[in-house]
Short mmCIF file of C-alpha atoms and ligand atoms in Angstrom, two decimals:
data_model
loop_
_atom_site.label_atom_id
_atom_site.label_comp_id
_atom_site.label_asym_id
_atom_site.label_seq_id
_atom_site.Cartn_x
_atom_site.Cartn_y
_atom_site.Cartn_z
CA MET A 1 22.81 -33.88 22.77
CA THR A 2 25.87 -31.94 21.58
CA MET A 3 24.96 -28.41 20.61
CA ASN A 4 26.20 -27.12 17.28
CA PRO A 5 25.60 -23.35 17.39
CA LEU A 6 25.61 -23.18 13.58
CA ASP A 7 22.76 -25.66 13.24
CA PRO A 8 19.59 -23.55 12.99
CA SER A 9 17.47 -26.24 14.60
CA GLN A 10 19.73 -26.36 17.66
CA ILE A 11 20.50 -22.71 18.30
CA GLN A 12 16.76 -22.22 18.80
CA LEU A 13 16.45 -24.63 21.70
CA THR A 14 17.67 -24.65 25.30
CA GLU A 15 19.66 -27.69 26.42
CA ASP A 16 16.49 -29.23 27.81
CA GLY A 17 14.72 -28.76 24.45
CA ARG A 18 12.60 -25.66 25.12
CA LEU A 19 12.21 -22.78 22.65
CA LYS A 20 14.84 -20.08 23.21
CA HIS A 21 14.88 -18.28 19.83
CA PHE A 22 12.46 -18.76 16.95
CA LEU A 23 14.41 -18.45 13.71
CA THR A 24 13.07 -21.14 11.39
CA THR A 25 10.59 -24.02 11.33
CA GLU A 26 13.34 -26.18 9.79
CA GLY A 27 14.51 -28.96 12.09
CA LEU A 28 12.00 -28.32 14.89
CA SER A 29 10.16 -31.44 16.05
CA LYS A 30 6.47 -32.20 15.61
CA GLU A 31 6.15 -31.98 19.41
CA ILE A 32 7.47 -28.43 19.63
CA LEU A 33 5.47 -27.21 16.61
CA THR A 34 2.35 -28.75 18.17
CA GLU A 35 3.15 -27.10 21.50
CA ILE A 36 3.39 -23.74 19.69
CA LEU A 37 -0.02 -24.38 18.05
CA ASP A 38 -1.62 -25.47 21.34
CA THR A 39 -0.24 -22.43 23.16
CA ALA A 40 -1.57 -20.12 20.42
CA ASP A 41 -4.96 -21.85 20.62
CA SER A 42 -5.06 -21.12 24.35
CA PHE A 43 -4.57 -17.41 23.60
CA ILE A 44 -7.38 -17.23 21.04
CA GLY A 45 -10.01 -17.10 23.78
CA THR A 46 -8.31 -14.13 25.43
CA GLN A 47 -8.63 -12.11 22.21
CA ALA A 48 -12.43 -11.99 22.28
CA ARG A 49 -12.59 -10.66 25.87
CA SER A 50 -13.09 -6.98 26.65
CA VAL A 51 -9.82 -7.09 28.63
CA LYS A 52 -7.41 -8.72 26.20
CA THR A 53 -4.18 -8.56 28.19
CA VAL A 54 -2.53 -11.35 30.16
CA PRO A 55 0.43 -10.69 32.48
CA LEU A 56 2.89 -13.29 31.11
CA LEU A 57 5.52 -10.80 29.93
CA ARG A 58 4.93 -8.09 32.55
CA GLY A 59 8.14 -6.15 33.13
CA LYS A 60 9.80 -7.45 29.95
CA THR A 61 11.03 -5.21 27.14
CA VAL A 62 10.54 -6.28 23.54
CA VAL A 63 12.23 -4.39 20.69
CA ASN A 64 10.67 -4.50 17.22
CA LEU A 65 13.74 -4.27 15.00
CA PHE A 66 12.41 -3.93 11.45
CA PHE A 67 15.14 -3.24 8.89
CA GLU A 68 12.60 -3.89 6.12
CA ASN A 69 9.04 -2.62 5.73
CA SER A 70 6.06 -4.45 7.10
CA THR A 71 2.49 -3.67 8.07
CA ARG A 72 0.77 -6.84 9.29
CA THR A 73 3.77 -8.55 10.83
CA ARG A 74 5.04 -5.51 12.66
CA SER A 75 1.65 -4.43 14.00
CA THR A 76 0.60 -7.92 15.10
CA PHE A 77 3.93 -8.40 16.92
CA GLU A 78 3.31 -5.06 18.63
CA LEU A 79 -0.24 -6.00 19.63
CA ALA A 80 0.91 -9.46 20.76
CA ALA A 81 3.60 -7.94 23.00
CA LYS A 82 1.12 -5.46 24.47
CA ARG A 83 -1.45 -8.19 25.10
CA LEU A 84 1.22 -10.09 27.03
CA SER A 85 1.78 -6.89 29.11
CA ALA A 86 5.34 -6.36 27.81
CA ASN A 87 6.81 -2.96 27.07
CA ILE A 88 7.48 -2.62 23.38
CA LEU A 89 9.87 -0.33 21.59
CA ASN A 90 9.35 0.10 17.84
CA LEU A 91 12.63 1.07 16.29
CA ASP A 92 12.34 3.05 13.10
CA ILE A 93 15.51 1.82 11.46
CA ALA A 94 15.28 4.21 8.52
CA ARG A 95 15.71 7.08 11.01
CA SER A 96 18.00 5.25 13.42
CA ALA A 97 21.74 5.18 13.79
CA THR A 98 22.09 2.45 11.12
CA SER A 99 21.47 5.15 8.54
CA LYS A 100 24.30 7.13 10.20
CA GLY A 101 26.75 4.29 9.57
CA GLU A 102 26.47 2.34 12.82
CA THR A 103 27.07 -1.40 12.34
CA LEU A 104 24.42 -3.99 13.15
CA MET A 105 26.52 -5.22 16.09
CA ASP A 106 26.85 -1.70 17.54
CA THR A 107 23.08 -1.21 17.26
CA LEU A 108 22.57 -4.52 19.08
CA TRP A 109 25.05 -3.78 21.85
CA ASN A 110 23.34 -0.45 22.47
CA LEU A 111 19.91 -2.05 22.64
CA GLU A 112 21.26 -4.74 24.99
CA SER A 113 22.63 -1.98 27.22
CA MET A 114 19.04 -0.77 27.61
CA TYR A 115 18.17 -4.16 29.18
CA SER A 116 16.02 -5.48 26.34
CA ASP A 117 14.67 -9.01 26.75
CA MET A 118 13.64 -9.82 23.19
CA PHE A 119 14.43 -8.71 19.64
CA VAL A 120 11.87 -9.23 16.90
CA VAL A 121 13.93 -8.93 13.72
CA ARG A 122 13.00 -8.39 10.09
CA HIS A 123 15.84 -7.99 7.64
CA ALA A 124 16.30 -8.10 3.86
CA ASP A 125 19.32 -10.43 4.19
CA SER A 126 18.88 -14.19 4.62
CA GLY A 127 20.53 -15.28 7.88
CA ALA A 128 20.27 -11.90 9.68
CA ALA A 129 18.14 -13.16 12.58
CA HIS A 130 20.37 -16.21 12.97
CA PHE A 131 23.46 -13.97 13.06
CA ILE A 132 21.86 -11.79 15.74
CA ALA A 133 20.84 -14.82 17.81
CA GLN A 134 24.45 -16.02 17.75
CA HIS A 135 25.73 -12.68 19.03
CA VAL A 136 23.20 -11.49 21.62
CA THR A 137 23.76 -11.95 25.33
CA PRO A 138 22.35 -15.27 26.57
CA ASN A 139 19.20 -13.91 28.23
CA VAL A 140 17.90 -12.14 25.10
CA ALA A 141 15.46 -14.05 22.86
CA VAL A 142 15.44 -13.46 19.09
CA ILE A 143 12.32 -13.96 16.97
CA ASN A 144 12.71 -13.97 13.19
CA ALA A 145 10.01 -11.82 11.58
CA GLY A 146 11.30 -12.61 8.06
CA ASP A 147 14.88 -12.74 6.73
CA GLY A 148 15.52 -12.33 3.01
CA ARG A 149 14.12 -15.31 1.15
CA HIS A 150 15.13 -17.70 3.93
CA ALA A 151 12.45 -18.02 6.61
CA HIS A 152 9.36 -16.44 8.15
CA PRO A 153 8.51 -18.90 10.90
CA THR A 154 5.75 -16.99 12.73
CA GLN A 155 3.89 -16.47 9.43
CA ALA A 156 4.16 -20.21 8.68
CA MET A 157 2.92 -21.08 12.16
CA LEU A 158 -0.04 -18.69 12.04
CA ASP A 159 -0.88 -20.37 8.74
CA MET A 160 -0.61 -23.81 10.41
CA LEU A 161 -2.88 -22.55 13.20
CA THR A 162 -5.42 -21.36 10.62
CA ILE A 163 -5.28 -24.70 8.75
CA ARG A 164 -5.64 -26.75 11.95
CA ARG A 165 -8.60 -24.66 13.13
CA GLU A 166 -10.33 -24.94 9.74
CA LYS A 167 -9.49 -28.58 8.94
CA GLY A 168 -8.98 -30.20 12.35
CA SER A 169 -5.68 -31.96 11.59
CA PHE A 170 -2.93 -32.24 8.97
CA GLU A 171 -2.90 -35.99 8.27
CA ASN A 172 -5.26 -36.15 5.29
CA LEU A 173 -4.46 -32.79 3.76
CA THR A 174 -3.08 -31.97 0.34
CA VAL A 175 -1.77 -28.41 0.33
CA ALA A 176 -0.75 -26.40 -2.75
CA ILE A 177 1.46 -23.30 -2.50
CA VAL A 178 1.13 -21.24 -5.68
CA GLY A 179 3.17 -18.55 -7.42
CA ASP A 180 6.50 -16.97 -6.59
CA ILE A 181 8.07 -19.75 -4.53
CA LEU A 182 11.61 -18.71 -5.52
CA HIS A 183 11.60 -15.47 -3.53
CA SER A 184 9.29 -16.64 -0.74
CA ARG A 185 10.57 -17.08 2.81
CA VAL A 186 6.96 -17.89 3.72
CA ALA A 187 6.80 -20.91 1.36
CA ARG A 188 10.03 -22.41 2.71
CA SER A 189 8.87 -22.12 6.33
CA GLN A 190 5.45 -23.55 5.41
CA ILE A 191 6.92 -26.56 3.57
CA TYR A 192 9.05 -27.55 6.59
CA ALA A 193 6.15 -27.06 9.01
CA LEU A 194 3.59 -28.93 6.87
CA ASN A 195 5.88 -31.93 6.40
CA THR A 196 6.81 -32.08 10.09
CA LEU A 197 3.18 -31.78 11.16
CA GLY A 198 2.30 -34.72 8.89
CA ALA A 199 0.46 -33.25 5.88
CA LYS A 200 -0.34 -35.95 3.31
CA GLU A 201 1.08 -34.03 0.35
CA VAL A 202 2.66 -30.61 -0.21
CA ARG A 203 2.67 -29.22 -3.77
CA VAL A 204 4.23 -26.10 -5.22
CA ILE A 205 2.77 -24.65 -8.40
CA GLY A 206 4.44 -22.06 -10.60
CA PRO A 207 6.53 -21.46 -13.71
CA ASN A 208 10.01 -23.02 -13.64
CA THR A 209 11.52 -19.52 -13.40
CA LEU A 210 9.80 -19.05 -10.01
CA LEU A 211 10.43 -22.54 -8.57
CA PRO A 212 13.78 -23.05 -6.78
CA GLN A 213 15.75 -25.99 -8.18
CA GLU A 214 16.08 -27.78 -4.85
CA ILE A 215 12.37 -27.47 -4.02
CA GLU A 216 11.51 -31.18 -4.30
CA SER A 217 14.31 -32.04 -1.86
CA LEU A 218 12.48 -29.92 0.75
CA GLY A 219 9.49 -32.25 0.44
CA ALA A 220 7.20 -30.57 -2.10
CA LYS A 221 5.95 -31.90 -5.43
CA ALA A 222 6.45 -29.35 -8.23
CA TYR A 223 3.78 -28.55 -10.84
CA ASN A 224 3.99 -26.13 -13.76
CA ASN A 225 0.38 -26.70 -14.71
CA MET A 226 -2.00 -25.11 -12.22
CA ASN A 227 -5.06 -26.99 -13.46
CA GLN A 228 -3.32 -30.29 -12.70
CA GLY A 229 -1.75 -29.06 -9.46
CA LEU A 230 -5.05 -27.94 -7.93
CA LYS A 231 -6.82 -31.28 -8.40
CA GLY A 232 -7.76 -32.85 -5.06
CA VAL A 233 -6.31 -30.00 -3.03
CA ASP A 234 -7.70 -29.09 0.44
CA VAL A 235 -5.70 -25.93 1.07
CA ILE A 236 -4.51 -23.38 -1.51
CA ILE A 237 -1.89 -20.87 -0.39
CA MET A 238 -1.40 -18.02 -2.87
CA LEU A 239 1.78 -15.93 -2.78
CA ARG A 240 2.55 -12.42 -3.93
CA LEU A 241 4.94 -11.85 -6.84
CA GLN A 242 7.95 -10.42 -4.98
CA LYS A 243 8.92 -7.97 -7.71
CA GLU A 244 11.27 -6.11 -5.37
CA ARG A 245 13.46 -9.25 -5.23
CA MET A 246 13.40 -10.07 -8.96
CA GLN A 247 16.65 -9.19 -10.65
CA ASN A 248 15.91 -10.59 -14.10
CA ALA A 249 12.82 -10.84 -16.27
CA LEU A 250 11.34 -13.99 -14.75
CA LEU A 251 7.85 -13.48 -16.14
CA PRO A 252 6.48 -12.75 -19.60
CA SER A 253 3.92 -10.27 -18.17
CA GLU A 254 1.58 -9.89 -15.21
CA ALA A 255 -1.42 -10.59 -17.45
CA GLU A 256 0.16 -13.83 -18.67
CA PHE A 257 1.05 -14.82 -15.10
CA TYR A 258 -2.55 -14.20 -13.99
CA ARG A 259 -3.91 -16.25 -16.89
CA LEU A 260 -1.70 -19.23 -16.00
CA TYR A 261 -1.33 -18.98 -12.20
CA GLY A 262 -3.89 -16.47 -10.89
CA LEU A 263 -6.54 -17.99 -8.62
CA SER A 264 -9.79 -17.26 -10.43
CA THR A 265 -13.22 -18.63 -9.57
CA ASP A 266 -12.84 -21.14 -12.42
CA LYS A 267 -9.49 -22.46 -11.20
CA LEU A 268 -10.71 -22.65 -7.59
CA ALA A 269 -13.48 -25.00 -8.81
CA LEU A 270 -10.76 -27.57 -9.69
CA ALA A 271 -9.79 -28.02 -6.02
CA ASN A 272 -11.87 -29.95 -3.49
CA PRO A 273 -15.23 -28.20 -2.91
CA ASP A 274 -14.38 -27.43 0.74
CA ALA A 275 -10.86 -26.20 -0.05
CA ILE A 276 -9.76 -23.09 1.83
CA VAL A 277 -7.92 -20.18 0.19
CA MET A 278 -5.03 -18.53 2.03
CA HIS A 279 -2.57 -15.70 1.37
CA PRO A 280 0.03 -14.21 3.76
CA GLY A 281 -0.63 -10.73 2.38
CA PRO A 282 -0.24 -8.20 1.01
CA ILE A 283 -2.57 -9.45 -1.74
CA ASN A 284 -2.42 -8.09 -5.26
CA ARG A 285 -5.94 -8.33 -6.65
CA GLY A 286 -5.98 -9.31 -10.31
CA VAL A 287 -2.27 -10.27 -10.25
CA GLU A 288 -2.31 -13.52 -8.27
CA ILE A 289 -5.90 -13.66 -7.03
CA GLU A 290 -9.32 -12.60 -8.29
CA SER A 291 -11.23 -10.29 -5.94
CA ALA A 292 -14.26 -12.61 -5.92
CA VAL A 293 -12.01 -15.40 -4.58
CA ALA A 294 -10.11 -13.23 -2.07
CA ASP A 295 -13.41 -11.97 -0.63
CA GLY A 296 -15.36 -15.19 -1.22
CA PRO A 297 -16.66 -17.84 1.20
CA GLN A 298 -13.64 -20.13 0.87
CA SER A 299 -11.15 -17.38 1.73
CA VAL A 300 -9.63 -17.39 5.24
CA ILE A 301 -7.18 -14.56 4.47
CA LEU A 302 -8.44 -12.23 7.21
CA LYS A 303 -8.61 -15.10 9.72
CA GLN A 304 -4.89 -15.56 9.08
CA VAL A 305 -4.35 -11.94 10.12
CA SER A 306 -6.40 -12.42 13.31
CA ASN A 307 -4.51 -15.62 14.13
CA GLY A 308 -1.24 -13.71 13.83
CA ILE A 309 -1.78 -12.15 17.26
CA PRO A 310 -2.30 -15.33 19.35
CA MET A 311 0.46 -17.08 17.38
CA ARG A 312 2.95 -14.28 18.08
CA MET A 313 1.84 -14.18 21.72
CA ALA A 314 2.54 -17.94 21.93
CA VAL A 315 6.02 -17.74 20.42
CA MET A 316 6.99 -14.74 22.57
CA ALA A 317 5.65 -16.36 25.75
CA MET A 318 7.43 -19.65 25.01
CA ALA A 319 10.72 -17.96 24.15
CA MET A 320 10.56 -16.07 27.44
CA GLY A 321 9.86 -19.30 29.31
CA GLY A 322 6.39 -18.01 30.16
CA GLN A 323 4.80 -21.32 29.34
CA GLN A 324 6.74 -22.90 32.20
CA SER A 325 4.91 -21.06 34.95
CA GLY A 326 1.81 -22.81 36.31
CA GLN A 327 0.65 -19.61 37.96
CA ASN A 328 0.73 -17.66 34.70
CA LYS A 329 -0.99 -20.45 32.81
CA GLU A 330 -3.98 -20.20 35.16
CA GLU A 331 -4.12 -16.46 34.64
CA VAL A 332 -4.46 -17.05 30.89
C1 NCD B 1 5.22 -11.77 3.49
C2 NCD B 1 6.63 -11.36 3.77
O1 NCD B 1 6.92 -10.21 4.11
O2 NCD B 1 7.45 -12.24 3.70
N1 NCD B 1 4.22 -11.04 4.08
C3 NCD B 1 3.98 -11.09 5.42
O3 NCD B 1 4.85 -11.13 6.24
N2 NCD B 1 2.69 -11.10 5.81
C4 NCD B 1 4.99 -12.04 2.06
C5 NCD B 1 5.10 -10.93 1.06
O4 NCD B 1 5.69 -9.89 1.31
O5 NCD B 1 4.62 -11.14 -0.05
#
């Protein structure tokens, strides 16, 4: 295989096809996505024990490099690193040298000089994690924790883990992703992962102003009418309105959006009776989801949060080559 460093699916893999960076679900094979899910599954058991740590990343230094705010993603990456016995440095970018005019590359070179082994990067610009992966020294792994509206691969994979644990497999599933698809890095990463893992049908539901034009070419069927789009659906993924990324008036009003696209008890009844309700968080009650649905029996929103830790452990361990060691595997 000839390596093209600009191809996002190739920069993530070593020459023998193992995970080196995790930047996007786009272009990764079903085998590698399944290996990520299986590895995460193997970590779930360790989370319920009184001693939750495993020694896979002992002696390694992970840097949480968050240029954009986050609660869940940042804290579950931190817990995941700690449960793998790594040392973790949380860099508060707002107070760091970036605010004193240092360039991204200078920040990186300084962190590399401290012998870091892994950067977990969140950035408001699409392509930031990919750029960093192209410029780091070869032994440093880069994990994308969300870049602009491009990709959020660990969120998509913790969602895939949640779906597989709830539904068993992907083959017979119809999945609807609802709301602000236009600004959602989560939706893009989910659509690639769901199609690669063999979901029967992926739908996106929202007003035209919040559906990207190219969406059907990514392998998702577009619906403007939520009542039609929810029919026969097994998994409903609600998304937050990303108002911080909206430059123009894309919506008539929040109340109108809720009336048409909010997941109420009535609308949920249109999906299959055993449909599960998901949301990457943060949820906005009464804007995209009714409280009774978010807290109801079909909601797996908090399970998604729990699954974020074993999923992030899996990706970090695989990127560090931890999954290669038979000895460490037994210790898990
Ligand atoms: C999402 C994000 O930041 O992309 N949240 C998350 O990581 N759990 C979605 C959002 O902000 O709405």
